[in-house]
C-alpha cells in the first residue's frame, strides 16, 4: 500500500490558455491524469480553447469540483447550467463554457483534462 501527496503548484505539466486567460495544471496519477484549471475572467472555451482543440465544441467529458469562481456551461442542444464554489460537476461532451463574473474560476477535474488544451493531434 502507498499514499501519494502531490501539489498542483508543482504539476507534471502546465498548459496555458490563449490570451493569458488561464492555465491547466496536470498531475499524472496512478488512475490517470487529474487537472486543476484556472479560468480567468473573460475566458470562454469557444475563444480560448477551440483554436487548440480544432472542434466546434468541447468534446471532453468532465467530472469535477469547482473550488472557486463561477462557470456557465451550455450544451450543444441548448441545455445550460451554472457551477460555483462547492459544486460537483458532470458534463458530457458537446458544450461551450465561460467564466461568469470578475473572479477566476478554479476547478479540479479527474476525467476530462488528459488531452484538454493541447493542440489538435497533440
XYZ file of C-alpha atoms in Angstrom:
122
model
C 0.000 0.000 0.000
C 1.103 3.538 -0.678
C -0.083 7.042 -0.145
C 0.636 9.894 -2.511
C 0.668 13.620 -1.899
C 1.130 16.000 -4.800
C 0.664 19.734 -5.143
C -0.751 21.338 -8.282
C 1.752 24.175 -7.862
C 4.379 21.553 -8.808
C 2.362 19.842 -11.570
C 3.838 17.476 -14.143
C 2.652 19.780 -16.925
C 1.137 23.260 -17.251
C -0.834 24.205 -20.365
C -1.501 27.930 -20.785
C -4.748 29.128 -22.364
C -4.806 31.650 -25.230
C -4.592 35.355 -24.402
C -3.345 34.658 -20.849
C -6.887 33.649 -19.847
C -5.723 30.900 -17.534
C -3.953 27.592 -17.415
C -4.347 23.904 -16.782
C -2.035 22.170 -14.307
C -1.917 18.391 -14.823
C -0.735 15.734 -12.403
C -0.249 12.217 -13.724
C -1.794 9.945 -11.102
C -1.931 6.151 -10.996
C -5.611 6.252 -12.032
C -4.966 8.738 -14.851
C -4.414 12.471 -15.216
C -6.016 14.933 -12.805
C -6.182 18.600 -13.681
C -6.640 21.889 -11.909
C -7.802 24.611 -14.254
C -7.659 28.310 -13.508
C -10.035 30.103 -15.867
C -9.520 33.877 -15.750
C -12.388 36.370 -16.097
C -13.220 36.716 -19.781
C -12.248 33.098 -20.565
C -14.559 31.271 -22.948
C -13.972 27.788 -24.378
C -15.039 28.812 -27.901
C -12.471 31.639 -27.899
C -9.546 30.308 -25.871
C -9.554 26.514 -26.323
C -11.406 25.930 -29.606
C -8.384 27.036 -31.688
C -6.281 24.391 -29.899
C -8.931 21.660 -29.996
C -9.974 22.196 -33.619
C -13.577 21.181 -32.859
C -16.833 23.163 -32.883
C -17.482 22.488 -29.194
C -15.662 20.884 -26.281
C -15.612 17.127 -26.804
C -14.203 16.300 -23.369
C -16.393 14.795 -20.667
C -15.823 16.460 -17.310
C -16.246 15.112 -13.801
C -15.006 17.526 -11.226
C -15.346 20.018 -8.449
C -15.464 23.821 -8.548
C -13.168 25.300 -5.924
C -13.903 28.988 -6.543
C -15.465 31.341 -9.066
C -18.360 30.613 -11.412
C -18.699 28.821 -14.765
C -21.664 28.809 -17.169
C -21.937 25.698 -19.378
C -24.168 25.408 -22.454
C -24.631 22.037 -24.143
C -24.865 21.823 -27.944
C -28.605 21.103 -27.552
C -29.119 24.313 -25.542
C -29.325 22.832 -22.023
C -27.398 25.095 -19.650
C -26.345 25.361 -16.013
C -24.093 27.421 -13.745
C -21.481 25.953 -11.415
C -19.963 27.651 -8.393
C -17.863 27.003 -5.298
C -18.504 23.590 -3.777
C -20.401 22.241 -6.791
C -19.769 18.780 -8.167
C -19.967 18.886 -11.952
C -20.525 16.231 -14.563
C -20.713 17.483 -18.144
C -20.970 15.353 -21.286
C -19.035 16.093 -24.480
C -20.518 18.746 -26.749
C -20.573 22.062 -24.889
C -19.259 25.593 -24.613
C -18.446 27.253 -21.288
C -17.349 30.606 -19.924
C -16.426 32.356 -16.698
C -19.195 34.362 -15.054
C -18.172 37.469 -13.135
C -14.813 39.025 -12.336
C -13.312 36.211 -10.218
C -11.231 33.379 -11.705
C -12.985 30.007 -11.774
C -10.811 27.228 -10.350
C -11.920 23.648 -10.998
C -10.429 20.206 -10.413
C -11.335 17.531 -12.968
C -10.395 13.855 -12.870
C -11.848 12.687 -16.205
C -11.660 15.400 -18.851
C -8.290 17.102 -18.684
C -5.919 14.430 -20.038
C -5.774 15.984 -23.519
C -7.546 19.257 -22.731
C -5.951 22.443 -24.090
C -3.476 20.507 -26.234
C -3.058 21.370 -29.886
C -5.126 19.157 -32.218
C -3.237 15.982 -32.957
C -1.016 16.557 -29.923
